[in-house]
Structures are given as C-alpha cells and as structure tokens.
Short mmCIF file of C-alpha atoms in Angstrom, two decimals:
data_model
loop_
_atom_site.label_atom_id
_atom_site.label_comp_id
_atom_site.label_asym_id
_atom_site.label_seq_id
_atom_site.Cartn_x
_atom_site.Cartn_y
_atom_site.Cartn_z
CA UNK Z 1 -2.21 25.89 19.48
CA UNK Z 2 -2.60 22.30 20.82
CA UNK Z 3 -3.40 20.99 17.32
CA UNK Z 4 -0.43 22.99 15.88
CA UNK Z 5 1.88 21.71 18.37
CA UNK Z 6 0.61 18.09 17.74
CA UNK Z 7 1.01 18.74 14.12
CA UNK Z 8 4.68 20.01 14.52
CA UNK Z 9 5.46 16.85 16.75
CA UNK Z 10 4.04 14.52 14.29
CA UNK Z 11 6.02 16.09 11.34
CA UNK Z 12 9.17 15.78 13.55
CA UNK Z 13 8.15 12.13 14.31
CA UNK Z 14 7.80 11.22 10.51
CA UNK Z 15 11.32 13.13 9.95
CA UNK Z 16 12.92 10.96 12.82
CA UNK Z 17 11.43 7.84 11.29
CA UNK Z 18 12.68 8.60 7.64
CA UNK Z 19 16.12 9.40 9.26
CA UNK Z 20 16.07 6.11 11.21
CA UNK Z 21 14.62 3.81 8.40
CA UNK Z 22 16.04 5.55 5.24
CA UNK Z 23 19.53 4.09 4.94
CA UNK Z 24 18.28 0.46 5.69
CA UNK Z 25 15.53 1.01 3.30
CA UNK Z 26 17.93 2.19 0.55
CA UNK Z 27 20.09 -0.86 1.33
CA UNK Z 28 17.16 -3.10 1.07
CA UNK Z 29 16.28 -1.48 -2.38
CA UNK Z 30 19.57 -2.27 -3.81
CA UNK Z 31 19.26 -6.07 -2.44
CA UNK Z 32 15.87 -6.19 -3.94
CA UNK Z 33 17.06 -4.91 -7.35
CA UNK Z 34 19.98 -7.33 -7.22
CA UNK Z 35 17.68 -10.33 -6.71
CA UNK Z 36 15.36 -8.94 -9.25
CA UNK Z 37 18.51 -8.91 -11.78
CA UNK Z 38 19.15 -12.40 -10.97
CA UNK Z 39 15.48 -13.35 -11.71
CA UNK Z 40 15.74 -11.74 -15.10
CA UNK Z 41 18.65 -13.94 -15.83
CA UNK Z 42 16.63 -17.24 -14.71
CA UNK Z 43 13.34 -16.32 -16.20
CA UNK Z 44 12.13 -14.64 -19.50
CA UNK Z 45 10.71 -11.38 -18.07
CA UNK Z 46 9.73 -8.55 -19.75
CA UNK Z 47 10.98 -4.79 -18.83
CA UNK Z 48 8.03 -3.99 -17.02
CA UNK Z 49 9.21 -6.65 -14.41
CA UNK Z 50 11.45 -4.05 -12.56
CA UNK Z 51 8.67 -1.44 -12.50
CA UNK Z 52 6.30 -4.08 -10.67
CA UNK Z 53 9.14 -4.93 -8.25
CA UNK Z 54 9.87 -1.31 -7.44
CA UNK Z 55 6.26 -0.69 -7.07
CA UNK Z 56 6.03 -3.51 -4.33
CA UNK Z 57 9.15 -2.19 -2.71
CA UNK Z 58 7.73 1.42 -2.47
CA UNK Z 59 4.47 0.02 -1.01
CA UNK Z 60 6.57 -2.01 1.51
CA UNK Z 61 8.71 1.00 2.57
CA UNK Z 62 5.53 2.93 3.08
CA UNK Z 63 4.30 0.16 5.40
CA UNK Z 64 7.59 0.28 7.03
CA UNK Z 65 7.38 4.31 7.73
CA UNK Z 66 3.63 4.16 8.63
CA UNK Z 67 3.89 1.26 10.92
CA UNK Z 68 6.90 2.55 12.79
CA UNK Z 69 5.72 4.42 16.17
CA UNK Z 70 6.44 8.17 15.77
CA UNK Z 71 8.88 7.96 18.41
CA UNK Z 72 10.56 4.42 17.86
CA UNK Z 73 13.08 4.98 20.57
CA UNK Z 74 16.11 3.43 18.62
CA UNK Z 75 18.89 4.71 16.58
CA UNK Z 76 18.11 2.32 13.73
CA UNK Z 77 15.79 -0.53 12.73
CA UNK Z 78 17.69 -3.08 14.63
CA UNK Z 79 19.40 -6.45 13.59
CA UNK Z 80 16.12 -8.27 13.68
CA UNK Z 81 13.95 -5.90 11.25
CA UNK Z 82 17.15 -5.64 9.10
CA UNK Z 83 17.03 -9.31 8.52
CA UNK Z 84 13.44 -9.23 7.87
CA UNK Z 85 14.12 -6.43 5.32
CA UNK Z 86 16.66 -8.86 3.82
CA UNK Z 87 13.81 -11.50 3.52
CA UNK Z 88 11.81 -8.96 1.67
CA UNK Z 89 14.79 -8.45 -0.81
CA UNK Z 90 14.05 -12.05 -1.81
CA UNK Z 91 10.21 -12.20 -1.58
CA UNK Z 92 9.40 -9.04 -3.26
CA UNK Z 93 11.24 -10.00 -6.40
CA UNK Z 94 9.50 -13.33 -6.60
CA UNK Z 95 6.20 -11.48 -6.21
CA UNK Z 96 7.07 -9.68 -9.35
CA UNK Z 97 7.67 -12.81 -11.21
CA UNK Z 98 4.01 -14.06 -10.47
CA UNK Z 99 2.62 -10.91 -12.05
CA UNK Z 100 4.83 -11.48 -15.21
CA UNK Z 101 3.37 -15.18 -15.43
CA UNK Z 102 6.51 -16.35 -17.53
CA UNK Z 103 7.07 -19.97 -18.67
CA UNK Z 104 9.06 -21.30 -15.89
CA UNK Z 105 11.62 -24.11 -16.71
CA UNK Z 106 12.79 -26.86 -14.46
CA UNK Z 107 15.78 -24.72 -13.52
CA UNK Z 108 13.46 -21.85 -12.68
CA UNK Z 109 11.42 -23.86 -10.26
CA UNK Z 110 14.75 -25.01 -8.44
CA UNK Z 111 15.67 -21.29 -8.34
CA UNK Z 112 12.27 -20.32 -6.78
CA UNK Z 113 12.82 -23.27 -4.17
CA UNK Z 114 16.22 -21.96 -3.22
CA UNK Z 115 15.18 -18.43 -2.97
CA UNK Z 116 12.16 -19.18 -0.83
CA UNK Z 117 13.92 -21.76 1.27
CA UNK Z 118 16.63 -19.10 2.17
CA UNK Z 119 13.76 -16.49 2.93
CA UNK Z 120 12.33 -19.07 5.37
CA UNK Z 121 15.44 -19.72 6.89
CA UNK Z 122 16.03 -16.10 7.49
CA UNK Z 123 12.52 -16.04 9.12
CA UNK Z 124 13.89 -18.26 11.93
CA UNK Z 125 16.85 -16.10 12.12
CA UNK Z 126 14.95 -12.81 12.60
CA UNK Z 127 12.68 -14.50 15.04
CA UNK Z 128 15.62 -15.83 17.08
CA UNK Z 129 17.37 -12.52 17.15
CA UNK Z 130 14.21 -10.62 18.07
CA UNK Z 131 13.70 -12.98 21.19
CA UNK Z 132 17.04 -12.24 22.38
CA UNK Z 133 17.17 -8.54 21.79
CA UNK Z 134 13.49 -7.95 22.72
CA UNK Z 135 10.56 -8.19 20.42
CA UNK Z 136 8.77 -5.09 19.30
CA UNK Z 137 5.14 -4.64 18.07
CA UNK Z 138 6.34 -3.10 14.65
CA UNK Z 139 8.89 -6.04 14.10
CA UNK Z 140 6.36 -8.67 14.91
CA UNK Z 141 3.89 -7.04 12.45
CA UNK Z 142 6.56 -6.74 9.75
CA UNK Z 143 7.29 -10.19 10.16
CA UNK Z 144 3.99 -11.39 9.85
CA UNK Z 145 2.94 -9.48 6.85
CA UNK Z 146 6.11 -10.68 5.22
CA UNK Z 147 5.21 -14.43 6.11
CA UNK Z 148 1.64 -13.92 4.72
CA UNK Z 149 2.97 -12.57 1.36
CA UNK Z 150 5.48 -15.41 0.85
CA UNK Z 151 2.59 -17.78 1.35
CA UNK Z 152 0.48 -15.86 -1.27
CA UNK Z 153 3.47 -15.74 -3.73
CA UNK Z 154 4.03 -19.36 -3.42
CA UNK Z 155 0.29 -20.59 -3.48
CA UNK Z 156 0.18 -18.36 -6.79
CA UNK Z 157 3.08 -20.04 -8.22
CA UNK Z 158 1.86 -23.40 -7.46
CA UNK Z 159 -1.56 -22.73 -9.08
CA UNK Z 160 0.39 -21.11 -11.98
CA UNK Z 161 2.56 -24.52 -12.53
CA UNK Z 162 -0.69 -26.08 -13.38
CA UNK Z 163 -0.23 -28.83 -10.95
CA UNK Z 164 -3.04 -27.89 -8.42
CA UNK Z 165 -6.36 -26.10 -8.96
CA UNK Z 166 -7.29 -22.48 -8.16
CA UNK Z 167 -8.12 -23.67 -4.73
CA UNK Z 168 -4.62 -23.73 -3.64
CA UNK Z 169 -4.45 -20.00 -3.35
CA UNK Z 170 -6.64 -20.30 -0.25
CA UNK Z 171 -3.44 -21.03 1.43
CA UNK Z 172 -2.39 -17.63 0.65
CA UNK Z 173 -5.63 -15.74 0.61
CA UNK Z 174 -7.04 -17.14 3.92
CA UNK Z 175 -5.29 -14.93 6.27
CA UNK Z 176 -6.18 -11.87 4.23
CA UNK Z 177 -9.99 -13.18 4.24
CA UNK Z 178 -9.66 -13.22 8.05
CA UNK Z 179 -8.41 -9.83 8.15
CA UNK Z 180 -11.33 -8.54 6.05
CA UNK Z 181 -13.53 -10.37 8.44
CA UNK Z 182 -12.14 -8.55 11.32
CA UNK Z 183 -13.33 -5.25 9.69
CA UNK Z 184 -16.90 -6.60 9.80
CA UNK Z 185 -16.57 -8.37 13.32
CA UNK Z 186 -14.20 -6.27 15.35
CA UNK Z 187 -13.81 -9.08 18.06
CA UNK Z 188 -11.84 -11.15 15.49
CA UNK Z 189 -9.15 -8.32 15.62
CA UNK Z 190 -8.53 -9.05 19.20
CA UNK Z 191 -4.90 -10.03 20.12
CA UNK Z 192 -4.54 -13.86 20.21
CA UNK Z 193 -2.29 -15.59 22.59
CA UNK Z 194 1.19 -16.99 21.24
CA UNK Z 195 0.60 -20.35 19.92
CA UNK Z 196 3.17 -23.01 18.93
CA UNK Z 197 0.51 -24.69 16.92
CA UNK Z 198 -0.26 -21.63 14.71
CA UNK Z 199 3.56 -21.14 14.18
CA UNK Z 200 4.06 -24.88 13.33
CA UNK Z 201 1.15 -24.83 10.83
CA UNK Z 202 2.42 -21.55 9.16
CA UNK Z 203 5.86 -23.35 8.41
CA UNK Z 204 4.19 -26.43 7.13
CA UNK Z 205 2.22 -24.30 4.64
CA UNK Z 206 5.40 -22.89 3.36
CA UNK Z 207 7.28 -26.08 3.24
CA UNK Z 208 4.37 -27.91 1.49
CA UNK Z 209 4.05 -25.19 -1.23
CA UNK Z 210 7.74 -25.66 -1.86
CA UNK Z 211 7.28 -29.38 -2.17
CA UNK Z 212 4.41 -28.66 -4.86
CA UNK Z 213 6.90 -26.72 -6.81
CA UNK Z 214 9.52 -29.49 -7.00
CA UNK Z 215 9.73 -30.46 -10.74
CA UNK Z 216 10.08 -34.20 -9.44
CA UNK Z 217 6.66 -34.19 -7.78
CA UNK Z 218 3.76 -35.28 -9.77
CA UNK Z 219 0.47 -33.28 -9.86
CA UNK Z 220 -1.52 -35.80 -8.04
CA UNK Z 221 0.72 -35.92 -5.30
CA UNK Z 222 0.88 -32.35 -5.17
CA UNK Z 223 -2.77 -31.78 -5.14
CA UNK Z 224 -2.95 -34.33 -2.25
CA UNK Z 225 -0.42 -32.75 0.05
CA UNK Z 226 -1.75 -29.31 -0.72
CA UNK Z 227 -5.27 -30.43 0.35
CA UNK Z 228 -3.84 -31.80 3.58
CA UNK Z 229 -1.89 -28.56 4.38
CA UNK Z 230 -4.96 -26.45 3.61
CA UNK Z 231 -7.26 -28.38 5.84
CA UNK Z 232 -4.68 -28.03 8.52
CA UNK Z 233 -4.66 -24.24 8.11
CA UNK Z 234 -8.53 -24.14 7.98
CA UNK Z 235 -8.89 -25.99 11.18
CA UNK Z 236 -6.19 -23.56 12.74
CA UNK Z 237 -8.12 -20.58 11.76
CA UNK Z 238 -11.27 -22.15 13.14
CA UNK Z 239 -9.63 -22.77 16.60
CA UNK Z 240 -8.66 -19.12 16.56
CA UNK Z 241 -12.10 -17.81 15.24
CA UNK Z 242 -13.87 -20.02 18.19
CA UNK Z 243 -11.47 -18.60 20.65
CA UNK Z 244 -11.95 -14.88 19.73
CA UNK Z 245 -15.76 -15.38 19.41
CA UNK Z 246 -16.02 -17.14 22.59
CA UNK Z 247 -18.97 -16.07 25.10
CA UNK Z 248 -17.74 -12.70 26.77
CA UNK Z 249 -15.87 -11.27 23.91
CA UNK Z 250 -17.05 -8.04 22.76
CA UNK Z 251 -18.44 -7.64 19.15
#
C-alpha cells in the first residue's frame, strides 16, 4: 500500500511538472525551430538538420522534466528559467549545424558569432534575474548544462574551421571528463563553493572561442589564444580537483 501510494504521488508529480513546464517547452520549441529556419537560410543544410535539432530539443525537454523536483512549488518555470530556455533556442540549432558540418562562409561565421554572443548575454541576464528572484537548484543545473553545451559546440566549430587542431575540443570536453571522473571518484561530485574565478574563466573560454571563429583572425593567432584559454581552464579544474581531494574528504 505504501509503495502504491508513493507511485501515485510520483505520477501526480510528473503530471504537475508536465503542466508546469509544458507551455514553456512548447514556446521554446517554436523559438528553436525559428532559429533553425534562419540557420538554413545562412548555411547549406540538408533536410536532416531539422531532425537533428528536434532530437536535441527532445533530449533537453526530457532533461527539464526529469530534473524538475516532483513538487517544484511554483506555478511556472519562472523568468530566469525561461531566459535559459530562450538561450537553448539559440544554442541547440547551432549544435545541429556542427552535426551537419557544412562549408561555412564568412557571413556564416559572423552569424555564428552573433547568435552565440546573444546567448552569452542572455546567460548574464538569467543569472541576474535568478539572483534577485531567488536561485533554485534546478535553475543552476539547467544554466550550467547549457553553458557546457555552448562551449562544446563552439570548440567543435573552431576545430571544424581548420584554424586550430583537434586539441581545442578539450575546452568543451573537459567538463564532461570531470563529470565522468566523478563517477569513479565520488568525492569529485561534492558541491564546490561559489567561485568568481571559475565563472570568469568560463566566460573567457566562450569569448576566446568566438574570437577564434572570427574570419579576420589568422590561424596562428587563433591557436595561441585558444591554447592560453585551455591552459587557464585546466588550471581552474586542477584547483577544484585539489580542493575536492583535500585530506578529510570521503572517497
């Protein structure tokens, strides 16, 4: 009886989450498709592009529904999470472009820089809103995962541009390697204290990758600044790992 009651409660929680997030996710899907349509105008993309973007959006929507607490305690996702969802409507179509690997023109690179810059600005906006309206665990996780995805997408694009070697993808992959390492060493999954250094270096990575994509930036310069940015990122992760593995931490 207790288990049955718990299952009923979970079902009701899921239904509540769908009702809560459903309208926002539907609006986000329309915005994502609108961005995807603009991308097809800028880039030479096949019909499968929309399928790829749609798949990415379904994965993100599933993440939202799974990550929401079964009793979110709100009538909607909130302004900050809606801004983050708006960022996703820009980032996911860019991710779809990397899958298609089209030949990108000069105009195409400027378009990528424009879209990614808007996404980064919105990152600051949703953080500002969250701090004033009260941050949530879900909102912080949603924001962090989208930040990581954007860095991964941009690092792949820099590599695909031919300016920088495959190693530049470490900028986007390093965070996922850290998460994988935490599965093997649970102490790495402990919560880290807030750090301005960590936030600043994350922003630097995005800016550097955008600079590398700039058509006016030569390959040599792109490689140098990307290497410096990667070194900063590795150093930042090293500081965090050292803190997490300090004596007294449980393994």
